[in-house]
Amino acid sequence: MNAVPADLVERPPTPSRRWTGTRIAGTILVALWALAIAGLALYLVQSWNPELFDRYAGRYWSGLIVTLQLVFLSIILGALLSIPIAWGRMTKRRIPSALAYAYVYFFRGTPLIAQTFLIYYGFGSFRPQLEAIGLWSFFRDAWNCALFAFTLNTAAYQAEILRGAVESVGRGQWEGAASLGLSRLHTLRLIIVPQALIVALRPYGNEIILMIKGSAIVAIITVYDLMGETRRAYSRSFDFQTYLYAALIYLAIVETLRNVIEWIERRLTRHLKR
């Protein structure tokens, strides 16, 4: 079969890119964001205060360590707690299912700050009872109360993420494993969970990012995390640059986590791409 010369092939016309209203609005918004970022960068350069940085850099660092410890400990403990809760959400047994549903309903339906206040201020009303069972030494510390509240909160969200990821795996996977003689525990560990984790990776990453941003509320209950140290720095310097520095640190943490999660996702799903 003879090939048709390239100069005789009639190509479709190049589609015209008209300046529609949506495109104009998008261009204007991007330009405004670029101007805002450039203005902020210019302001930080012009009003740079090395004395302020030298005075509070160490406090920012210690606050950052507290924030990271609080978030990642609560994420790990919440992940362990989410396993039985997710099982309760998936089981057909009435009592475990009802208890797991009530737990998830409460902690997902109420604000994290309200839960933190309930634990920090509410448990103080039961000091004699807590002292009797030896728990007052734990709940008298604001950091422990924050860790406890964050763990309970993120466990509810992680349980739903885990449940949704496991249920997203096709029923045929269970049937195929049963035909090979695998037990339900081996099927779950070797077949279902590896596939579910790929589905749950991005929601888990989003939950970590939300917890990092939400951790700023612990400054209200006298925990000197990153936001707590920022508030203390502002109360002594009255320079709102202290909040700009905190915002940039939070932004850097979130951006780093986002890139790490995307890298892990690319590594886990490289066999799915052609």
GROMACS .gro file of C-alpha atoms in nm:
model
  274
    1MET     CA    1   0.000   0.000   0.000
    2ASN     CA    2   0.150   0.330  -0.109
    3ALA     CA    3   0.195   0.599   0.154
    4VAL     CA    4   0.032   0.936   0.094
    5PRO     CA    5   0.285   1.223   0.078
    6ALA     CA    6   0.286   1.434   0.391
    7ASP     CA    7   0.225   1.758   0.197
    8LEU     CA    8  -0.097   1.615   0.049
    9VAL     CA    9  -0.248   1.518   0.387
   10GLU     CA   10  -0.519   1.760   0.488
   11ARG     CA   11  -0.477   1.836   0.854
   12PRO     CA   12  -0.755   1.972   1.069
   13PRO     CA   13  -0.734   2.344   1.137
   14THR     CA   14  -0.571   2.455   1.460
   15PRO     CA   15  -0.845   2.530   1.710
   16SER     CA   16  -0.863   2.897   1.796
   17ARG     CA   17  -0.817   2.985   2.159
   18ARG     CA   18  -1.063   3.262   2.217
   19TRP     CA   19  -1.055   3.482   2.522
   20THR     CA   20  -1.372   3.364   2.683
   21GLY     CA   21  -1.505   3.512   3.006
   22THR     CA   22  -1.383   3.212   3.205
   23ARG     CA   23  -1.034   3.239   3.061
   24ILE     CA   24  -1.016   3.613   3.127
   25ALA     CA   25  -1.133   3.568   3.487
   26GLY     CA   26  -0.882   3.289   3.545
   27THR     CA   27  -0.597   3.495   3.403
   28ILE     CA   28  -0.691   3.792   3.623
   29LEU     CA   29  -0.706   3.573   3.935
   30VAL     CA   30  -0.367   3.417   3.861
   31ALA     CA   31  -0.219   3.761   3.805
   32LEU     CA   32  -0.364   3.888   4.133
   33TRP     CA   33  -0.223   3.589   4.322
   34ALA     CA   34   0.117   3.644   4.160
   35LEU     CA   35   0.110   4.014   4.259
   36ALA     CA   36   0.010   3.926   4.615
   37ILE     CA   37   0.293   3.672   4.650
   38ALA     CA   38   0.543   3.912   4.497
   39GLY     CA   39   0.426   4.191   4.727
   40LEU     CA   40   0.456   3.968   5.032
   41ALA     CA   41   0.806   3.859   4.932
   42LEU     CA   42   0.907   4.222   4.871
   43TYR     CA   43   0.769   4.325   5.209
   44LEU     CA   44   0.957   4.050   5.390
   45VAL     CA   45   1.281   4.148   5.220
   46GLN     CA   46   1.243   4.520   5.289
   47SER     CA   47   1.126   4.484   5.650
   48TRP     CA   48   1.359   4.200   5.747
   49ASN     CA   49   1.444   4.227   6.114
   50PRO     CA   50   1.751   4.016   6.196
   51GLU     CA   51   1.723   4.097   6.566
   52LEU     CA   52   1.368   3.957   6.576
   53PHE     CA   53   1.480   3.644   6.392
   54ASP     CA   54   1.781   3.586   6.620
   55ARG     CA   55   1.568   3.634   6.932
   56TYR     CA   56   1.286   3.396   6.842
   57ALA     CA   57   1.435   3.147   6.594
   58GLY     CA   58   1.515   2.901   6.872
   59ARG     CA   59   1.162   2.929   7.011
   60TYR     CA   60   1.014   2.868   6.666
   61TRP     CA   61   1.230   2.559   6.633
   62SER     CA   62   1.121   2.419   6.971
   63GLY     CA   63   0.756   2.495   6.884
   64LEU     CA   64   0.796   2.316   6.552
   65ILE     CA   65   0.932   2.007   6.728
   66VAL     CA   66   0.634   2.008   6.965
   67THR     CA   67   0.393   2.037   6.672
   68LEU     CA   68   0.552   1.751   6.479
   69GLN     CA   69   0.566   1.528   6.788
   70LEU     CA   70   0.202   1.597   6.871
   71VAL     CA   71   0.076   1.535   6.518
   72PHE     CA   72   0.274   1.224   6.435
   73LEU     CA   73   0.220   1.056   6.772
   74SER     CA   74  -0.153   1.118   6.744
   75ILE     CA   75  -0.152   0.988   6.386
   76ILE     CA   76   0.026   0.666   6.488
   77LEU     CA   77  -0.190   0.606   6.795
   78GLY     CA   78  -0.500   0.697   6.595
   79ALA     CA   79  -0.404   0.446   6.327
   80LEU     CA   80  -0.382   0.170   6.587
   81LEU     CA   81  -0.716   0.272   6.737
   82SER     CA   82  -0.881   0.298   6.396
   83ILE     CA   83  -0.834  -0.074   6.321
   84PRO     CA   84  -1.092  -0.206   6.573
   85ILE     CA   85  -1.321   0.089   6.493
   86ALA     CA   86  -1.308   0.010   6.121
   87TRP     CA   87  -1.377  -0.356   6.201
   88GLY     CA   88  -1.679  -0.245   6.405
   89ARG     CA   89  -1.803  -0.035   6.115
   90MET     CA   90  -1.778  -0.333   5.877
   91THR     CA   91  -1.905  -0.610   6.100
   92LYS     CA   92  -2.265  -0.729   6.095
   93ARG     CA   93  -2.273  -0.770   6.472
   94ARG     CA   94  -2.517  -0.518   6.610
   95ILE     CA   95  -2.345  -0.397   6.929
   96PRO     CA   96  -1.990  -0.343   6.789
   97SER     CA   97  -2.138  -0.182   6.479
   98ALA     CA   98  -2.354   0.057   6.683
   99LEU     CA   99  -2.067   0.154   6.912
  100ALA     CA  100  -1.829   0.215   6.621
  101TYR     CA  101  -2.095   0.418   6.437
  102ALA     CA  102  -2.161   0.634   6.745
  103TYR     CA  103  -1.788   0.693   6.795
  104VAL     CA  104  -1.731   0.798   6.433
  105TYR     CA  105  -2.050   1.004   6.428
  106PHE     CA  106  -1.950   1.205   6.736
  107PHE     CA  107  -1.584   1.271   6.657
  108ARG     CA  108  -1.646   1.352   6.292
  109GLY     CA  109  -1.953   1.563   6.367
  110THR     CA  110  -1.806   1.791   6.634
  111PRO     CA  111  -1.519   2.042   6.600
  112LEU     CA  112  -1.173   1.938   6.710
  113ILE     CA  113  -1.141   2.248   6.926
  114ALA     CA  114  -1.459   2.153   7.115
  115GLN     CA  115  -1.326   1.803   7.175
  116THR     CA  116  -0.996   1.946   7.301
  117PHE     CA  117  -1.178   2.182   7.539
  118LEU     CA  118  -1.400   1.900   7.666
  119ILE     CA  119  -1.097   1.692   7.756
  120TYR     CA  120  -0.875   1.973   7.887
  121TYR     CA  121  -1.137   2.159   8.091
  122GLY     CA  122  -1.394   1.884   8.138
  123PHE     CA  123  -1.166   1.621   8.286
  124GLY     CA  124  -1.047   1.875   8.540
  125SER     CA  125  -1.394   1.863   8.693
  126PHE     CA  126  -1.336   1.498   8.779
  127ARG     CA  127  -1.000   1.545   8.950
  128PRO     CA  128  -1.086   1.341   9.264
  129GLN     CA  129  -1.208   1.047   9.057
  130LEU     CA  130  -0.904   1.065   8.826
  131GLU     CA  131  -0.669   1.084   9.124
  132ALA     CA  132  -0.837   0.777   9.271
  133ILE     CA  133  -0.755   0.570   8.962
  134GLY     CA  134  -0.413   0.729   8.903
  135LEU     CA  135  -0.492   0.918   8.581
  136TRP     CA  136  -0.479   1.275   8.707
  137SER     CA  137  -0.103   1.296   8.651
  138PHE     CA  138  -0.173   1.235   8.282
  139PHE     CA  139  -0.469   1.467   8.230
  140ARG     CA  140  -0.324   1.754   8.434
  141ASP     CA  141  -0.075   1.816   8.153
  142ALA     CA  142  -0.207   2.020   7.860
  143TRP     CA  143   0.015   1.838   7.607
  144ASN     CA  144  -0.124   1.500   7.714
  145CYS     CA  145  -0.480   1.630   7.686
  146ALA     CA  146  -0.407   1.758   7.336
  147LEU     CA  147  -0.251   1.426   7.237
  148PHE     CA  148  -0.551   1.237   7.374
  149ALA     CA  149  -0.802   1.461   7.193
  150PHE     CA  150  -0.612   1.448   6.863
  151THR     CA  151  -0.578   1.069   6.883
  152LEU     CA  152  -0.952   1.019   6.938
  153ASN     CA  153  -1.036   1.262   6.658
  154THR     CA  154  -0.804   1.126   6.392
  155ALA     CA  155  -0.894   0.765   6.480
  156ALA     CA  156  -1.251   0.834   6.367
  157TYR     CA  157  -1.137   0.975   6.034
  158GLN     CA  158  -0.876   0.705   5.978
  159ALA     CA  159  -1.132   0.435   6.055
  160GLU     CA  160  -1.356   0.566   5.778
  161ILE     CA  161  -1.061   0.591   5.540
  162LEU     CA  162  -0.959   0.233   5.619
  163ARG     CA  163  -1.314   0.104   5.589
  164GLY     CA  164  -1.369   0.272   5.255
  165ALA     CA  165  -1.035   0.147   5.120
  166VAL     CA  166  -1.099  -0.214   5.224
  167GLU     CA  167  -1.452  -0.211   5.084
  168SER     CA  168  -1.324  -0.067   4.755
  169VAL     CA  169  -1.138  -0.393   4.684
  170GLY     CA  170  -1.354  -0.613   4.466
  171ARG     CA  171  -1.538  -0.911   4.610
  172GLY     CA  172  -1.367  -1.129   4.355
  173GLN     CA  173  -1.038  -1.089   4.544
  174TRP     CA  174  -1.190  -1.258   4.848
  175GLU     CA  175  -1.343  -1.532   4.637
  176GLY     CA  176  -1.017  -1.595   4.451
  177ALA     CA  177  -0.823  -1.620   4.776
  178ALA     CA  178  -1.083  -1.858   4.920
  179SER     CA  179  -1.049  -2.080   4.614
  180LEU     CA  180  -0.676  -2.102   4.688
  181GLY     CA  181  -0.746  -2.213   5.043
  182LEU     CA  182  -0.630  -1.894   5.216
  183SER     CA  183  -0.786  -1.801   5.546
  184ARG     CA  184  -0.962  -1.467   5.588
  185LEU     CA  185  -0.673  -1.333   5.797
  186HIS     CA  186  -0.415  -1.428   5.533
  187THR     CA  187  -0.639  -1.290   5.260
  188LEU     CA  188  -0.672  -0.963   5.444
  189ARG     CA  189  -0.300  -0.932   5.517
  190LEU     CA  190  -0.157  -1.051   5.186
  191ILE     CA  191  -0.418  -0.946   4.929
  192ILE     CA  192  -0.674  -0.696   5.055
  193VAL     CA  193  -0.462  -0.461   5.270
  194PRO     CA  194  -0.186  -0.399   5.007
  195GLN     CA  195  -0.450  -0.297   4.753
  196ALA     CA  196  -0.646  -0.096   5.008
  197LEU     CA  197  -0.340   0.101   5.116
  198ILE     CA  198  -0.291   0.228   4.762
  199VAL     CA  199  -0.647   0.360   4.766
  200ALA     CA  200  -0.610   0.503   5.117
  201LEU     CA  201  -0.269   0.667   5.071
  202ARG     CA  202  -0.389   1.005   4.949
  203PRO     CA  203  -0.675   1.033   5.203
  204TYR     CA  204  -0.427   0.942   5.476
  205GLY     CA  205  -0.195   1.214   5.350
  206ASN     CA  206  -0.477   1.466   5.353
  207GLU     CA  207  -0.562   1.366   5.710
  208ILE     CA  208  -0.202   1.425   5.822
  209ILE     CA  209  -0.201   1.767   5.654
  210LEU     CA  210  -0.533   1.859   5.817
  211MET     CA  211  -0.400   1.751   6.156
  212ILE     CA  212  -0.088   1.965   6.114
  213LYS     CA  213  -0.296   2.272   6.034
  214GLY     CA  214  -0.550   2.191   6.304
  215SER     CA  215  -0.278   2.145   6.566
  216ALA     CA  216  -0.254   2.524   6.597
  217ILE     CA  217  -0.556   2.519   6.831
  218VAL     CA  218  -0.349   2.367   7.113
  219ALA     CA  219  -0.191   2.709   7.165
  220ILE     CA  220  -0.522   2.808   7.327
  221ILE     CA  221  -0.473   2.550   7.605
  222THR     CA  222  -0.118   2.669   7.684
  223VAL     CA  223   0.073   2.418   7.473
  224TYR     CA  224   0.374   2.598   7.326
  225ASP     CA  225   0.371   2.445   6.984
  226LEU     CA  226   0.459   2.645   6.673
  227MET     CA  227   0.152   2.866   6.702
  228GLY     CA  228   0.196   2.895   7.079
  229GLU     CA  229   0.550   3.025   7.036
  230THR     CA  230   0.427   3.258   6.762
  231ARG     CA  231   0.166   3.406   6.993
  232ARG     CA  232   0.428   3.452   7.263
  233ALA     CA  233   0.667   3.618   7.018
  234TYR     CA  234   0.396   3.858   6.901
  235SER     CA  235   0.290   3.945   7.257
  236ARG     CA  236   0.647   4.059   7.327
  237SER     CA  237   0.739   4.222   6.995
  238PHE     CA  238   0.400   4.337   6.855
  239ASP     CA  239   0.541   4.265   6.510
  240PHE     CA  240   0.295   4.078   6.288
  241GLN     CA  241   0.589   3.937   6.091
  242THR     CA  242   0.596   3.670   6.359
  243TYR     CA  243   0.269   3.532   6.218
  244LEU     CA  244   0.405   3.553   5.863
  245TYR     CA  245   0.701   3.340   5.966
  246ALA     CA  246   0.465   3.084   6.122
  247ALA     CA  247   0.249   3.077   5.809
  248LEU     CA  248   0.555   3.016   5.591
  249ILE     CA  249   0.671   2.733   5.818
  250TYR     CA  250   0.329   2.565   5.806
  251LEU     CA  251   0.326   2.609   5.428
  252ALA     CA  252   0.670   2.449   5.397
  253ILE     CA  253   0.563   2.151   5.611
  254VAL     CA  254   0.246   2.095   5.409
  255GLU     CA  255   0.426   2.129   5.076
  256THR     CA  256   0.697   1.885   5.186
  257LEU     CA  257   0.437   1.630   5.298
  258ARG     CA  258   0.244   1.671   4.974
  259ASN     CA  259   0.551   1.596   4.765
  260VAL     CA  260   0.648   1.299   4.984
  261ILE     CA  261   0.299   1.151   4.951
  262GLU     CA  262   0.302   1.198   4.574
  263TRP     CA  263   0.645   1.030   4.554
  264ILE     CA  264   0.523   0.733   4.760
  265GLU     CA  265   0.212   0.707   4.545
  266ARG     CA  266   0.418   0.704   4.226
  267ARG     CA  267   0.640   0.431   4.369
  268LEU     CA  268   0.346   0.216   4.477
  269THR     CA  269   0.153   0.254   4.154
  270ARG     CA  270   0.439   0.236   3.903
  271HIS     CA  271   0.328  -0.115   3.801
  272LEU     CA  272  -0.014   0.025   3.705
  273LYS     CA  273   0.123   0.278   3.456
  274ARG     CA  274   0.204   0.194   3.098
   0.00000   0.00000   0.00000
